[in-house]
Amino acid sequence: MSLLRRSVVIIESLCRYYDILANDESVSISRPGYSSAKVSFNLIISGEGELLNIIDLRSDDKKPRPRMMDVPQQNSRANSVTPYFLCENAKYVFGVEKVKRADYEKKYLYKGGCVLLEDGEKEVVLTHPRSLECFEEFKKLHHSLLDVVNNPAAKGLLLFLDNWNPEDFVKNPKIDQYKDDILAGGNFVFQYERDDDYLHNSSDARRSWEKYNSVGSSKGAIVGQCLVTGESGPVARLHQKIKGVANAQSAGASIVSFNNDAFYSYGKDQSYNAPVGELAMFKYTTVLNHLLLSMDNRIRIGDTTTVFWAETSDKTCENLANFFLNPRDASKDNKENADENQRVKDEKTLQIANDVLKKISRGHKINSDDIKTDRDTRFYILGLSPNNARIAVRFWYMDSFGNFIERVSRHYLDMEIVRGDFDFRYISVRNLLRETVPESSDKGEVSPLLGGLMMNSILNGTAYPAQMYNAILSRVKVERSINYVRAGFIKAYLFRLSRSGLSSLDESLITMSLNEESQNVPYRLGRLFAVLEKVQGETNKDMGSTINSKYFSSASSTPAVVFPVLLKLAQHHIAKSEWGFVSNKSIEEILSEVNEFPEYLNLEGQGMFMLGYYHQRKNFYKKKESSSIKEE
Amino acid sequence: MGYGIKLKVWGDYACFTRPEMKVERVSYDVMTPSAARGILEAIYWKPAISWKIDKIHVLNKISFDNIRRNEVLGKIPANKVKNAIKGGDVSLYQDSNDDRVQRASLVLRDVCYCIEAHFEMTDKAGPDDTEKKHYNIALRRMKRGQCFHQPYFGCREFPVSFEFIEGDVPDSYYSGEKGGEKDLGFMLHDIDFEDENKAVFFRASMTDGEIDVNKCLCYGGLS
């Protein structure tokens, strides 16, 4: 427990995780002064400054994706002309730009200095004063950094830039091949014809960059106390953009940003409102971008992009956490398409998860042996969701890894309910949230608040959000169908409610499968409804409307109005049915504990009704199976 | 320090915004000393005295909630106000319909603290200002529930209820087995108004629900 006494500051824990990753040989994470960027093409330059070849670095998927590379740091540049070192796009490298025809007519046509290079119907390729300025700045930066470097690769690049005329862009045969892709905004890196590696990886270029960077950042900087480390030093004016948060702007968004007057306090500008040291800024943005890129550390819950990490370099934590937050049934789900390695890993993780659940259901505490990793490792979950150019923190959780596993296991145990053969044992929060969305909804968007609320109650082990319960109940009523996910949640909700003493329901009444002893009236009525539905189904095989489609919603909320009618109807069906006496018996048995039909069921009662209905229906199928086996 | 006071403060919501996340707000885990000072100043303050926060007791469990609020984008510029004072013809208003932004906040729920504080006399104190006098005024106002303006927990929307405590501080959620020392990281201590409104941070640490501000300050980390 002593570990947990440490701080819970979001940015500080990200910085600590950066230090762990930076010390881990097997992880590639950018060092200070570098950042990762999406790169599309590699330009091969000769010693004489000629563009020899263009190599496509993108993946060969249906939709080619650029490759991530560690390049000299690219600070966010908003609207200013700020070239990046050795990794840039067409506007800076070639001085040309492609714009939409409408934009061209609006912005450039009547201004001087534009040269139209290619005139398309929808888009035009042109150079304009600003793109030329970009190119010139790019050239200037590289001269200032590479003039001192005495090697042929640097000389070649500088010669290329000196000789390049932006107006020759379309005439160049090498460029022609990839012209559209080049202008789409991807980045280029450079390589000297006789080198095996990219120019930005060469030791000369790196040395020159690091020198420039260390001088550049401290120049004119405001010094203050860093609120992450507590040390005094230069304060970062702009923070690097965070990329990979779903629905945020594609260029990235910021956690720390001040883009309006109302956000300033005490006469301070921009990020000086929140003094974060340069190094701390670099660490937290780099590691957060790293986490957001990694499939093993990221899941989506509703509209919230969630990253999680354990403060260790041991991968077991990550695998297990990934499984618990985003469970897959290894045996069913990815038998075919996953590779062998992945499957073995999944099965191993599934085994650990099953053992953990078994142990917790017996009321034991888990220890480090059970989860094959240190129980006291600190574990963090950070839920982010975008709000235009900014990122909001939806939830923030930190605890020991063992506690986290126990809490989440508790959730799965509470959710557990009798289910069909093809249903998954573990339901991810994402799938659970999807059950609240109408089938007819095009976008399938979950209410933005539910995800955060659900995660909060799972991680803190508290009662589930009532909003979620209401949403599920109304889905069941409207769609008149209850699957194991919905039934599971209703059960879990009622269970936690009664366990925390917030409900008059007795904990023992809420069971995993059919409880014939339960005398809870709404539960019995739910069972009765299932029986009545079956009776009707047995008599008339092909009906347009059933009692389910007509009466489900009203039966679950106002039983006194509906059930007398239904029972009368049922007598007709039973009279006609061959096995009517069996149904009659079960109706009698169920009604034996019901003295009168309640006028009205509250939300808890409605949940119990649906649970009874679900259990009873599942029970029919089970009986059928076992009896058919007997007959054989 | 004979004239210390203990004040219990509570409310449904609180947001002690972290400066690094003050746009899409994220609250600190507990009340900052400057927020506590703000509460006391709302109840009683005169130029002759300055409140010093000694201890903050966290009585309720720390729990968070997510909300979204409509807030405004801009401010009425100070220059405009100056101009208006000089009799210029300017319109001093903000139209919240044009100037609106939705901001998410991670705020605290159901907070309850006990503030232990004392005041010191400043150099603005005249011959009539005695400690005893100001202490008794403050005491009377706290007991009667009087305030200059409604004290609030970090944002005006989160009002504070307060009560003067005569005897011991009530038990905290964090006393007993849930207690022990808990590091809360760097937290805003206050703004240094003498030195270009510089923000000053301190390493906050909570022991059994009690934050001893002076002790934390001694541990360093203060610039």
mmCIF file of N, CA, C and O in Angstrom, chain B residues 76-90 92:
data_model
loop_
_atom_site.group_PDB
_atom_site.id
_atom_site.type_symbol
_atom_site.label_atom_id
_atom_site.label_comp_id
_atom_site.label_asym_id
_atom_site.label_seq_id
_atom_site.Cartn_x
_atom_site.Cartn_y
_atom_site.Cartn_z
ATOM 1 N N ILE B 76 -14.684 41.331 -20.623
ATOM 2 C CA ILE B 76 -14.801 42.751 -20.928
ATOM 3 C C ILE B 76 -13.419 43.348 -20.692
ATOM 4 O O ILE B 76 -12.879 43.248 -19.585
ATOM 5 N N PRO B 77 -12.796 43.914 -21.723
ATOM 6 C CA PRO B 77 -11.413 44.367 -21.562
ATOM 7 C C PRO B 77 -11.288 45.475 -20.508
ATOM 8 O O PRO B 77 -12.169 46.334 -20.402
ATOM 9 N N ALA B 78 -10.213 45.441 -19.772
ATOM 10 C CA ALA B 78 -9.979 46.425 -18.718
ATOM 11 C C ALA B 78 -9.951 47.839 -19.285
ATOM 12 O O ALA B 78 -10.420 48.788 -18.658
ATOM 13 N N ASN B 79 -9.426 47.959 -20.518
ATOM 14 C CA ASN B 79 -9.333 49.291 -21.128
ATOM 15 C C ASN B 79 -10.694 49.929 -21.313
ATOM 16 O O ASN B 79 -10.868 51.132 -21.144
ATOM 17 N N LYS B 80 -11.656 49.070 -21.705
ATOM 18 C CA LYS B 80 -13.003 49.557 -21.924
ATOM 19 C C LYS B 80 -13.580 50.110 -20.620
ATOM 20 O O LYS B 80 -14.252 51.133 -20.599
ATOM 21 N N VAL B 81 -13.294 49.407 -19.545
ATOM 22 C CA VAL B 81 -13.821 49.828 -18.248
ATOM 23 C C VAL B 81 -13.199 51.163 -17.868
ATOM 24 O O VAL B 81 -13.879 52.096 -17.432
ATOM 25 N N LYS B 82 -11.874 51.269 -18.089
ATOM 26 C CA LYS B 82 -11.179 52.520 -17.772
ATOM 27 C C LYS B 82 -11.783 53.668 -18.560
ATOM 28 O O LYS B 82 -12.032 54.760 -18.049
ATOM 29 N N ASN B 83 -12.035 53.374 -19.830
ATOM 30 C CA ASN B 83 -12.613 54.371 -20.717
ATOM 31 C C ASN B 83 -13.986 54.822 -20.199
ATOM 32 O O ASN B 83 -14.298 56.017 -20.194
ATOM 33 N N ALA B 84 -14.758 53.847 -19.738
ATOM 34 C CA ALA B 84 -16.093 54.161 -19.243
ATOM 35 C C ALA B 84 -16.017 55.039 -18.004
ATOM 36 O O ALA B 84 -16.813 55.964 -17.819
ATOM 37 N N ILE B 85 -15.015 54.756 -17.151
ATOM 38 C CA ILE B 85 -14.861 55.554 -15.933
ATOM 39 C C ILE B 85 -14.568 57.005 -16.288
ATOM 40 O O ILE B 85 -15.064 57.933 -15.673
ATOM 41 N N LYS B 86 -13.789 57.159 -17.372
ATOM 42 C CA LYS B 86 -13.442 58.517 -17.798
ATOM 43 C C LYS B 86 -14.604 59.203 -18.509
ATOM 44 O O LYS B 86 -14.473 60.324 -18.989
ATOM 45 N N GLY B 87 -15.707 58.481 -18.646
ATOM 46 C CA GLY B 87 -16.884 59.086 -19.265
ATOM 47 C C GLY B 87 -17.001 58.804 -20.743
ATOM 48 O O GLY B 87 -17.804 59.422 -21.439
ATOM 49 N N GLY B 88 -16.175 57.880 -21.265
ATOM 50 C CA GLY B 88 -16.259 57.517 -22.674
ATOM 51 C C GLY B 88 -17.573 56.804 -22.978
ATOM 52 O O GLY B 88 -18.197 56.221 -22.093
ATOM 53 N N ASP B 89 -17.954 56.837 -24.256
ATOM 54 C CA ASP B 89 -19.204 56.214 -24.638
ATOM 55 C C ASP B 89 -18.939 54.776 -25.093
ATOM 56 O O ASP B 89 -18.740 54.505 -26.267
ATOM 57 N N VAL B 90 -18.863 53.853 -24.141
ATOM 58 C CA VAL B 90 -18.608 52.458 -24.495
ATOM 59 C C VAL B 90 -19.710 51.587 -23.898
ATOM 60 O O VAL B 90 -20.323 51.944 -22.901
ATOM 61 N N LEU B 92 -20.601 48.445 -21.917
ATOM 62 C CA LEU B 92 -19.946 47.513 -20.999
ATOM 63 C C LEU B 92 -20.848 46.314 -20.761
ATOM 64 O O LEU B 92 -21.610 46.287 -19.814
#
